[in-house]
Coordinates of N, CA and C in Angstrom, one line a residue:
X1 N -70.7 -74.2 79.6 CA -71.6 -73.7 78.6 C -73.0 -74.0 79.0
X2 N -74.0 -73.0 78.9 CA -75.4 -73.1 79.3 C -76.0 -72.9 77.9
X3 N -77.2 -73.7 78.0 CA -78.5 -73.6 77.5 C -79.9 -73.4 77.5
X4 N -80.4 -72.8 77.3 CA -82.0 -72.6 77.5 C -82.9 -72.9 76.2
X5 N -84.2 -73.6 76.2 CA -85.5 -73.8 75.2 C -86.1 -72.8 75.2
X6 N -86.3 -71.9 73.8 CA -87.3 -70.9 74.2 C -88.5 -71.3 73.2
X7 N -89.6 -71.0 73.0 CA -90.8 -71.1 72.5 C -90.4 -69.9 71.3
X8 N -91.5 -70.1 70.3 CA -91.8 -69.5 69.3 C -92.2 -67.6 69.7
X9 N -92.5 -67.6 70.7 CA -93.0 -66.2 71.0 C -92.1 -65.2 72.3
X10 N -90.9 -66.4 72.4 CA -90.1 -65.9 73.5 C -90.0 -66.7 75.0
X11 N -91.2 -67.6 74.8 CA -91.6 -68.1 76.4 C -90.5 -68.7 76.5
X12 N -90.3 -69.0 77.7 CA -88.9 -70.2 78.2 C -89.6 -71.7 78.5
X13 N -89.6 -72.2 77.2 CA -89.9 -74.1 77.6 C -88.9 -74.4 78.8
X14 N -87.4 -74.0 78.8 CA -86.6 -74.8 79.5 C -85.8 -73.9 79.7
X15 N -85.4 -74.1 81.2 CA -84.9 -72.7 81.8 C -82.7 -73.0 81.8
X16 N -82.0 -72.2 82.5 CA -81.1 -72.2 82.2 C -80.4 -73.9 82.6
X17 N -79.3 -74.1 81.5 CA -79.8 -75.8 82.1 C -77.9 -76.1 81.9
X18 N -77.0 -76.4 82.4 CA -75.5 -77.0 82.0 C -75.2 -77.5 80.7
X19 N -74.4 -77.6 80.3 CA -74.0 -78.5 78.8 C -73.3 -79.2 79.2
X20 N -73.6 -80.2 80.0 CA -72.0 -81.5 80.2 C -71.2 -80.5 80.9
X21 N -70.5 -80.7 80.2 CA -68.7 -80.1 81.0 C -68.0 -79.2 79.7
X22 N -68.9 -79.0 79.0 CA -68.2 -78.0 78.1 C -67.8 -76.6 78.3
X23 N -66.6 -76.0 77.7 CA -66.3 -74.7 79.0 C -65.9 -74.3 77.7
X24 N -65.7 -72.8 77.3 CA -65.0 -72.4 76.4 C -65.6 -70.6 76.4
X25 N -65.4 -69.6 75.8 CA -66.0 -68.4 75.7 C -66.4 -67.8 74.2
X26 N -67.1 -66.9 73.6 CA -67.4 -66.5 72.5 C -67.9 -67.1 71.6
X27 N -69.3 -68.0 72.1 CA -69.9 -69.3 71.7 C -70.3 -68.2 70.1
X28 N -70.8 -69.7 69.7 CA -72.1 -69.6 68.3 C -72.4 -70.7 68.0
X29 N -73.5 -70.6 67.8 CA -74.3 -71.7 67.5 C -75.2 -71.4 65.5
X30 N -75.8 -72.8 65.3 CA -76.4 -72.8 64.1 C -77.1 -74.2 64.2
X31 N -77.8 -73.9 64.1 CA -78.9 -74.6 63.3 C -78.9 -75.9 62.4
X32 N -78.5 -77.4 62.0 CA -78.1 -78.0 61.1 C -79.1 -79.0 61.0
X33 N -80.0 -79.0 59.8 CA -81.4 -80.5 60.0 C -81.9 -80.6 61.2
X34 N -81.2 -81.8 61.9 CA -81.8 -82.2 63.4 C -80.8 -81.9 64.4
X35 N -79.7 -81.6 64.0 CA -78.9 -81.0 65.2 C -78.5 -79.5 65.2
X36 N -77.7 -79.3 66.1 CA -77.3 -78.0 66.4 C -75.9 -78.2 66.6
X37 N -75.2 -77.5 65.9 CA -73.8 -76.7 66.0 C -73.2 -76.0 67.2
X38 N -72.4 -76.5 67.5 CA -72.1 -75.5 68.7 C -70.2 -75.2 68.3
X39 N -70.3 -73.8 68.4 CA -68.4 -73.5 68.3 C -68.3 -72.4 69.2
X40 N -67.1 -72.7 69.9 CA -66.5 -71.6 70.8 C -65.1 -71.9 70.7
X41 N -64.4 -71.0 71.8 CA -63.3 -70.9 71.3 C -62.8 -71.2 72.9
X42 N -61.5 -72.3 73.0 CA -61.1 -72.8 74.2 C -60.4 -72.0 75.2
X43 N -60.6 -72.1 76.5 CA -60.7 -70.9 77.7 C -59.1 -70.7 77.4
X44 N -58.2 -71.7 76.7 CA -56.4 -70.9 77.1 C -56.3 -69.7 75.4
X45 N -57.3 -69.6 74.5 CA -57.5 -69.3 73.5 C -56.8 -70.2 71.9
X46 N -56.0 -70.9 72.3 CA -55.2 -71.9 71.4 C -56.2 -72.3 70.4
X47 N -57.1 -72.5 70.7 CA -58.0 -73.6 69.6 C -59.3 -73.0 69.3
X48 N -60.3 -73.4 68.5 CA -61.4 -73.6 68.3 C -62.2 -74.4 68.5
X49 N -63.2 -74.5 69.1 CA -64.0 -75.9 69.8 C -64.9 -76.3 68.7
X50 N -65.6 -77.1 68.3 CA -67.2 -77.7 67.9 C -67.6 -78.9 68.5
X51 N -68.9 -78.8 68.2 CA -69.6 -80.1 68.8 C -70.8 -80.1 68.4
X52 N -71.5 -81.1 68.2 CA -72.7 -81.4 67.4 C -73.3 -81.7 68.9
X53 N -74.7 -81.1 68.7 CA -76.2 -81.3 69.7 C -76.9 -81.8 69.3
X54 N -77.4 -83.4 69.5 CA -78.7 -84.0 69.4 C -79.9 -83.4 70.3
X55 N -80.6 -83.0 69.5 CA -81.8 -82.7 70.4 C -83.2 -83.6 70.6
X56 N -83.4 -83.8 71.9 CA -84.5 -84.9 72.0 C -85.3 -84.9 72.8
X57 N -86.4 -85.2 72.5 CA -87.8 -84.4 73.6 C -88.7 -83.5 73.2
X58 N -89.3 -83.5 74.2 CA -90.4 -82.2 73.9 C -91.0 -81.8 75.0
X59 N -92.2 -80.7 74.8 CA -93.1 -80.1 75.8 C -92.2 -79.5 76.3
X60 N -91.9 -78.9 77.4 CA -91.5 -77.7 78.5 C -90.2 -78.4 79.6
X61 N -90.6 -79.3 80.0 CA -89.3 -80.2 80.8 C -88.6 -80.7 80.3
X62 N -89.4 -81.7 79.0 CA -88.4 -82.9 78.5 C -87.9 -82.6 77.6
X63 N -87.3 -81.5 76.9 CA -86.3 -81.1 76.0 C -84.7 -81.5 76.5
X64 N -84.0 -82.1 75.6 CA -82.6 -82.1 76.0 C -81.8 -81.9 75.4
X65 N -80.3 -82.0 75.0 CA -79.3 -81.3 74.2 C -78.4 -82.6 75.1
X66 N -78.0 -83.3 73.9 CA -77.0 -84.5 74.4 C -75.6 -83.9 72.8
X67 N -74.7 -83.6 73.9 CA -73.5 -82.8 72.7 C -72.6 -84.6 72.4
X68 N -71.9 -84.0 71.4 CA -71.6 -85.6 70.4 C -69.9 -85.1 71.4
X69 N -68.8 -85.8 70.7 CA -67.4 -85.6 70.9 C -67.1 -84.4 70.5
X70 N -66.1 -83.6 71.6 CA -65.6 -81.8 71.0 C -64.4 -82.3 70.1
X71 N -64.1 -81.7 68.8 CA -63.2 -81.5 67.8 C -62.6 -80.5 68.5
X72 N -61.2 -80.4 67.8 CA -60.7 -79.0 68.3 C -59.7 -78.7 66.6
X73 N -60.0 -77.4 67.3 CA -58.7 -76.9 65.2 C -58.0 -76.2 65.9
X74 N -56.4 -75.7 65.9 CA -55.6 -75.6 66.4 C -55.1 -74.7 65.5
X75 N -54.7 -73.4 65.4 CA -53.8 -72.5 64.3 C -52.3 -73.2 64.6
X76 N -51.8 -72.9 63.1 CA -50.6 -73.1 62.8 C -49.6 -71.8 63.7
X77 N -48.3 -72.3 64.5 CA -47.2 -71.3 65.0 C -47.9 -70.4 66.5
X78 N -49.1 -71.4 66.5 CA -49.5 -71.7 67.6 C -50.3 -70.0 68.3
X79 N -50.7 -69.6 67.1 CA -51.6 -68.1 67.3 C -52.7 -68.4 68.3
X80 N -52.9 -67.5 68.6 CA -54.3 -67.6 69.5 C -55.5 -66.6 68.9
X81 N -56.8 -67.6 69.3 CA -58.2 -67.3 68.9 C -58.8 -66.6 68.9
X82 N -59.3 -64.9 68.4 CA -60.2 -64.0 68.9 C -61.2 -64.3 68.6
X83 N -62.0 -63.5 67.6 CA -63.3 -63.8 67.7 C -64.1 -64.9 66.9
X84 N -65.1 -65.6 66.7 CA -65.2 -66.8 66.2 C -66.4 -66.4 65.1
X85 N -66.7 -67.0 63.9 CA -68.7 -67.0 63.7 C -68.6 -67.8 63.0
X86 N -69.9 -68.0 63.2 CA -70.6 -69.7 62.6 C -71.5 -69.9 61.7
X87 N -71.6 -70.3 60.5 CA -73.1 -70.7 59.8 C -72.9 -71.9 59.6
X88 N -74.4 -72.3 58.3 CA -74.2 -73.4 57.5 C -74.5 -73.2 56.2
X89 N -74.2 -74.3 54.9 CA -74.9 -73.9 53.9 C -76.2 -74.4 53.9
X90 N -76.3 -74.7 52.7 CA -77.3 -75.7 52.1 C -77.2 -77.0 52.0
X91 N -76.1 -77.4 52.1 CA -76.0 -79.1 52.9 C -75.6 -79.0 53.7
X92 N -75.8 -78.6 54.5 CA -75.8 -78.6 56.2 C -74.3 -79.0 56.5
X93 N -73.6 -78.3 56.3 CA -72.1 -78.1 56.5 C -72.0 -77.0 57.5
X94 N -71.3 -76.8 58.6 CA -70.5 -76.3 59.3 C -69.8 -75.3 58.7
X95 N -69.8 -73.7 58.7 CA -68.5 -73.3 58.2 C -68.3 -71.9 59.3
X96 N -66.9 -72.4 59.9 CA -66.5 -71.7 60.6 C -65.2 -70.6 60.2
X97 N -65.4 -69.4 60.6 CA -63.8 -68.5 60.9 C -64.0 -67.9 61.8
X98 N -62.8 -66.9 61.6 CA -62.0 -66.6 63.2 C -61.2 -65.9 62.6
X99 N -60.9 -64.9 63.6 CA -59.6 -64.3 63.5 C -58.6 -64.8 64.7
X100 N -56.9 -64.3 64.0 CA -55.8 -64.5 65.0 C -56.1 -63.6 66.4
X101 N -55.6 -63.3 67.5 CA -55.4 -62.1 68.5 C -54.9 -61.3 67.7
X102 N -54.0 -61.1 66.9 CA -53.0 -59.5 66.5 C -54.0 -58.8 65.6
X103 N -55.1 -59.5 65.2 CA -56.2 -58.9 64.0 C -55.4 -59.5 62.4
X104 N -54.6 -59.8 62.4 CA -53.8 -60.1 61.3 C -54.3 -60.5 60.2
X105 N -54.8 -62.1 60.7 CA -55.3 -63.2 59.8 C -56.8 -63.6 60.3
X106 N -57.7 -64.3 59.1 CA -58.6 -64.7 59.3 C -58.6 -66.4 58.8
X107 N -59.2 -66.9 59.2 CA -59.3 -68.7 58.8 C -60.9 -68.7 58.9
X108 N -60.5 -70.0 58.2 CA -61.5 -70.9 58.0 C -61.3 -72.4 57.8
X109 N -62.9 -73.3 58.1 CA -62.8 -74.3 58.3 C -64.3 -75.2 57.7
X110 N -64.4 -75.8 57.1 CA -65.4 -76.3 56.5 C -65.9 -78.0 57.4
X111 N -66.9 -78.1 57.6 CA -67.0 -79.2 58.8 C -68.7 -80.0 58.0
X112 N -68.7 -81.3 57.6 CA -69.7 -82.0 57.5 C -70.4 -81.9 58.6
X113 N -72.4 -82.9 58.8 CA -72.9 -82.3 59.4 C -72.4 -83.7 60.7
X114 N -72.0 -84.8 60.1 CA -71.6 -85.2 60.7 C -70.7 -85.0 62.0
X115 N -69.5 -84.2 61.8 CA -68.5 -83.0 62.8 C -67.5 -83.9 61.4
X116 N -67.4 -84.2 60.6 CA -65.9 -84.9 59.6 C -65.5 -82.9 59.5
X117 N -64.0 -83.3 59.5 CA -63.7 -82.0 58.8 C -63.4 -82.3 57.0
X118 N -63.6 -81.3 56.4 CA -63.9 -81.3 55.3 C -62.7 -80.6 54.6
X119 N -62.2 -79.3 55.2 CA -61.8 -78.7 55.1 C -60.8 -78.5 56.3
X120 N -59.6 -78.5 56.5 CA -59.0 -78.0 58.0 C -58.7 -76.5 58.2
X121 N -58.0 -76.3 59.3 CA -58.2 -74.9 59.5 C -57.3 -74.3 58.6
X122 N -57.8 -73.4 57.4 CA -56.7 -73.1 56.6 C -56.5 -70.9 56.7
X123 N -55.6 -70.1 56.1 CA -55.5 -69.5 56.7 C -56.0 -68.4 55.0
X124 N -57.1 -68.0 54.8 CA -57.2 -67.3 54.0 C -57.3 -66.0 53.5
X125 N -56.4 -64.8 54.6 CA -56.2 -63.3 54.7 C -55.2 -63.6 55.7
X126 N -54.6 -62.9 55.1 CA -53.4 -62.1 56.1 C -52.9 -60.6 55.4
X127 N -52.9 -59.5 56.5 CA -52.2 -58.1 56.2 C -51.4 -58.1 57.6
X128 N -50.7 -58.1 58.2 CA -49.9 -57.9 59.3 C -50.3 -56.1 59.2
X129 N -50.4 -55.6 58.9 CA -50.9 -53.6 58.9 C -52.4 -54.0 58.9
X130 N -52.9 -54.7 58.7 CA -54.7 -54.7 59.1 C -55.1 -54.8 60.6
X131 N -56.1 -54.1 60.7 CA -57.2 -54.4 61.9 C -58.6 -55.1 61.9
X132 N -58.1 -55.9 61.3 CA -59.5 -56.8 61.4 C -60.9 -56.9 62.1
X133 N -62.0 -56.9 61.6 CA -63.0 -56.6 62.4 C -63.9 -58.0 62.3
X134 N -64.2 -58.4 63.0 CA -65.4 -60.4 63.1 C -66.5 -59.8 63.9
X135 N -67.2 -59.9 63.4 CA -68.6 -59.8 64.4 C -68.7 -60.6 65.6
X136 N -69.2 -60.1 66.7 CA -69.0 -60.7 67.7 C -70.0 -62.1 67.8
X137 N -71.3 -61.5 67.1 CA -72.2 -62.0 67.3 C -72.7 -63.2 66.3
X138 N -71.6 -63.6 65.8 CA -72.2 -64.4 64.8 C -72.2 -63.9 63.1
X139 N -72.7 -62.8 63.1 CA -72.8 -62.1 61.8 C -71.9 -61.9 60.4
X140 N -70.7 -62.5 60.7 CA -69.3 -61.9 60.2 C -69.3 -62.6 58.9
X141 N -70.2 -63.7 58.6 CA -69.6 -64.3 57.3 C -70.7 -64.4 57.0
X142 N -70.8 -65.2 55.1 CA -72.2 -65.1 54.3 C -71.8 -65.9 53.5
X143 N -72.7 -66.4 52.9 CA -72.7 -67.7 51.9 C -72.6 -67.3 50.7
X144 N -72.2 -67.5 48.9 CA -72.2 -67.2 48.0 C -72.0 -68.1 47.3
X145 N -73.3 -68.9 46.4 CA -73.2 -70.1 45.9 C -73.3 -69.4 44.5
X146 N -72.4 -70.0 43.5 CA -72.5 -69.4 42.0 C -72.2 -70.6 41.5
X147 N -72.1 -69.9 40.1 CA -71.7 -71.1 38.9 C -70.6 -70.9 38.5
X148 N -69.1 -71.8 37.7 CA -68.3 -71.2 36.7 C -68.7 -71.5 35.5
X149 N -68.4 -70.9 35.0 CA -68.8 -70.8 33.4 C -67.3 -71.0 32.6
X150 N -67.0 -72.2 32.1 CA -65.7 -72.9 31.9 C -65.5 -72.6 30.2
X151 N -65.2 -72.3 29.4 CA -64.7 -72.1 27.9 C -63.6 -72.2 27.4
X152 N -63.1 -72.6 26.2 CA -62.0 -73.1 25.8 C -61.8 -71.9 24.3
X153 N -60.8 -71.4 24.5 CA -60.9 -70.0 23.1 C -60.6 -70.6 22.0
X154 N -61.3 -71.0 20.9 CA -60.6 -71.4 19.5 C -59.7 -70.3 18.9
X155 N -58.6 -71.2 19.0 CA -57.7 -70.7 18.3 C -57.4 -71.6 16.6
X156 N -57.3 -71.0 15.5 CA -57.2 -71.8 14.4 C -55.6 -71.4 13.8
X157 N -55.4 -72.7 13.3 CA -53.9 -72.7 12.6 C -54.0 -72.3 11.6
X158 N -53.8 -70.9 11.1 CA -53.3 -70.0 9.6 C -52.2 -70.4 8.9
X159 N -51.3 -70.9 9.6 CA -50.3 -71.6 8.9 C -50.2 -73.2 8.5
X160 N -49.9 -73.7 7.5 CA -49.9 -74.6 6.9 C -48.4 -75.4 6.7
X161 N -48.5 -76.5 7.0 CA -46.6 -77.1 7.1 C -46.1 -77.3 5.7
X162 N -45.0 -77.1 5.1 CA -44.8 -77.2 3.9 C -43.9 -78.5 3.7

């Protein structure tokens, strides 16, 4: 996995640079406070990768990207990984899905900013007759923060014990 610094107008602070030894395909990345998110999906497809990016430095050379320990999330009956996307909320939580290979199912995973999992990979659509569609790019999922509005119905006793 490669990375590059670019500037606010497109310029390249920091040109194409290695990530450690991280290897995987159909990256995404996000944005979290002071670090950066990174998820892909592992070269045999079995798993889902993450890893948290400290970033440190500045100016044009001295920018760097020191990645924390890779997590891995594993589907259940041992499916394999197609496409991946990534955001966060508003407390800087991690929230990843994916689909199976067959298009079947979709998952998800909820991840502090820490890398704690919060949530494990759980499996929340399935149609075995569906074709599922994930944005390649990142785009596939969206946030929806609401309220419940909780009520208790009065019910009153008309009848009286004799």
């Amino acid at each position: 996995i490669y990375w590059a610094a670019l500037g606010k107008t497109g310029s390249v602070l920091k040109g194409k640079t290695q990530l450690g030894t991280l290897a995987g395909r159909r990256m995404d990345a996000v944005g979290m406070a002071d670090k950066i998110m990174l998820a892909w999906i592992a070269p045999d497809w079995v798993a889902v990768n993450y890893n948290f990016l400290t970033v440190s430095g500045s100016g044009t050379t001295s920018i760097n990207l020191t990645p924390g320990t890779t997590q891995n999330l594993y589907l259940k009956n041992s499916n394999l990984v197609e496409y991946l996307s990534l955001l966060s909320d508003q407390d800087n939580n991690g929230i990843l899905t994916w689909r199976n290979m067959d298009r079947s199912q979709m998952y998800y995973a909820l991840v502090n900013s820490n890398g704690d999992l919060r949530t494990p990979a759980l499996m929340f659509f399935e149609d075995p007759g569906s074709s599922l569609k994930l944005s390649r790019t990142g785009q596939g999922s969206t946030i929806y923060v609401g309220t419940y509005k909780l009520s208790a119905p009065l019910v009153f006793n008309y009848f009286t014990p004799k």
